[in-house]
Amino acid sequence: MVFVDASAGMRTFYMLLKVSPTDVKLLAMIQPLCLLIAVSLLSVGLHATSAHVIVLPPIPPHAPPTSQLLDPRLASFSIEFSYLPSFGGNKSNPNILSQELIQRLVERTGVGPDIRPGGITVDSTVFSPNSPALVLDESPTGGIYKTTFGPAYYESLGIFPDSSLVVMDVNLGNNTVSFARDEIAAAIQYIGWDRIRALELGNEADHYPGGLRPSGWTEADYTAQFLNWTEILTANLTLPSHIFQAGGFADSWSTQGIIDEGIDTTGVVKLFCQHTYQYSTCDPSRNAIATLPNLIDHGNITAFLDQWKPQVAAAHSRGKEFVVGEYNSVSCSGKENVTNTFGQALWLADTVLYGSSIGISRMYLHQGATLVFQSNQQSNAPGFSWYDLWYPVPTDRYGPARASPSFVAYLFITEAIGTSQQSRISILPSISSQPQFAAYAIWDKTLRSSGPAKLAILNLATRNVTSTQTEKDNVAIEVDLSEYIQKGRMGRVKRMTALGLDSTDSANATWAGQSFENGVASGVENVENLVDGKVTIQGSEAVLVFF
Ligand SMILES: *[C@@H]1O[C@H](CO)[C@@H](O)[C@H](O)[C@H]1NC(C)=O
Ligand SMILES: *[C@@H]1O[C@H](CO)[C@@H](O)[C@H](O)[C@H]1NC(C)=O
Ligand SMILES: *[C@@H]1O[C@H](CO)[C@@H](O)[C@H](O)[C@H]1NC(C)=O
Ligand SMILES: *[C@@H]1O[C@H](CO)[C@@H](O)[C@H](O)[C@H]1NC(C)=O
Ligand SMILES: *[C@@H]1O[C@H](CO)[C@@H](O)[C@H](O)[C@H]1NC(C)=O
Ligand SMILES: *[C@@H]1O[C@H](CO)[C@@H](O)[C@H](O)[C@H]1NC(C)=O
Ligand SMILES: *[C@@H]1O[C@H](CO)[C@@H](O)[C@H](O)[C@H]1NC(C)=O
Ligand SMILES: *[C@@H]1O[C@H](CO)[C@@H](O)[C@H](O)[C@H]1NC(C)=O
């Protein structure tokens, strides 16, 4: 079949081609006429677009042995330490929007996502048993220089279900072991071991040299301090073995580096962690390239994450998980009209599914705020980050509390994972003629003994809000999945879509026809059927097919 556009005549041609294949006579009759139209159109400069029918690489009946079991908490959260109360509220005033949004994820995987209260503000925190929930020492422009917190701080975690596990990040930056000790003791008392997955020392220690540590401070120094402190803390608080998440670096140090320094020799490391931010607004040169076309690009996304493959392998060589303990698209709090668009949803879906396909166990999406001391050149002013999945409270700058257009990506991902805890994922080989096409097969023995249970298909080719019909037609793709449909079924489709890549409108960013701006599904659910085994995916759109 050929996709044609640009004129009523060509549309007729396309429609005629869609007639039943048995109607050969009619086709034979009109063919010369259509060719004539096509030729005349080409001669006046209009082009018939190439066929966007995707020939899918074969999906093996069983998950490849290298594919990893999908963690039901793959799509987890890091929340900037000093903003957790803004997101969670407290016992008497829980943040209902946050609670509802988290519940939408629980409905899809059966468990709550992990939550890591952490980030740059953790390195200036002090726990005080008599303090109110949160006391911030701020600069005149809203930078947080110190956070004092008390027992009521932990009430903010109440919006997460008991099945949400906590990675507790504590102050390493201040270089005062009693601060870390008191924070861990408080976490044990107010969260409890049944909900603590791991303890983490500090945030992005590779950024300490020249600030919180002398400029010559190295990976070896970090490792020595980690080993010293974990020994002191383990003895002082009678900690279980294998409870620390090691690493958590931004960009200059690595998992392999600290393993080489001997970090995993004393039985305290549970897993390894690094942070990933693909772009940044921390300085003007990086701000200039933090654009939607650069960000929402399958090649850029995969090339960026591929840089962590050796670190994933290093962790696995120690028999330990590798997690991305903090990530988002654009560091220094995102970028207006880039990370608060539907494009961020597409970036998230591709980033997290690809991350899981290369062996990353969980990814903790950072929800934060702009912090003046993060960089003195950043383009953002203080306030919630432009990349946040939702704005938990109303603000002058961001308007009403609501989910951002990217929230639907976490529905897409969690529904791809499902509730079985038996699903495995693998990316299908890329198609050279369609660089913005990405497909992830998901096998799940509880749903299907042989053959894929689900297929996530992303079309990252740009369809902007203002794209013309021709531009939209040029990037639409069609995939024939008939050979994978189970006997007696039709194959169902849930679609993640919006008005366009650059749309900031949450009410029109939908998952299976419903938007989630207010935390609950709005609109009528639309679960489509494959049509003759086929599905069409517009540019800037993704579908999850259930076989
Ligand atoms: C809970 O939040 C409300 C509203 O922000 C606040 O007034 C109250 O003091 C908080 N309670 C505690 C124990 O922090
Ligand atoms: C460490 O914490 C103390 C007490 O809050 C504070 O006075 C000091 O400035 C901090 N030092 C660093 C390097 O953050
Ligand atoms: C270990 O840490 C403690 C507490 O900060 C410090 O007093 C001690 O000197 C450190 N030991 C080594 C060998 O660095
Ligand atoms: C733990 O540290 C506290 C405070 O520094 C100290 O009072 C206590 O004796 C220590 N306990 C153990 C078992 O090391
Ligand atoms: C993103 O991808 C595009 C197209 O492949 C490429 O031209 C561009 O250099 C990439 N940008 C970055 C910052 O890697
Ligand atoms: C973002 O887009 C809106 C609407 O088009 C526009 O008014 C605003 O100036 C843009 N902001 C930036 C920083 O580009
Ligand atoms: C879509 O919009 C972005 C932002 O305005 C622009 O950079 C890009 O060129 C547009 N792409 C298309 C295909 O129109
Ligand atoms: C966007 O969503 C609103 C609210 O659901 C709806 O009224 C409006 O028609 C939608 N706009 C478009 C262009 O679909």
XYZ file of C-alpha atoms and ligand atoms in Angstrom, residues 90 92-93 133 152 155, ligand 1:
20
model
C 1.234 15.470 55.704
C -3.773 15.813 58.320
C -3.372 17.425 54.894
C 8.438 18.932 59.652
C 6.633 15.057 61.001
C 4.328 12.056 57.242
C 0.340 19.693 57.943
O 0.152 20.600 56.876
C -0.634 21.716 57.200
C -0.864 22.479 55.914
O 0.362 22.785 55.307
C 0.047 22.523 58.265
O -0.754 23.612 58.627
C 0.299 21.652 59.490
O 1.054 22.358 60.420
C 1.068 20.408 59.075
N 1.198 19.496 60.211
C 2.374 19.085 60.643
C 2.365 18.115 61.763
O 3.433 19.447 60.138
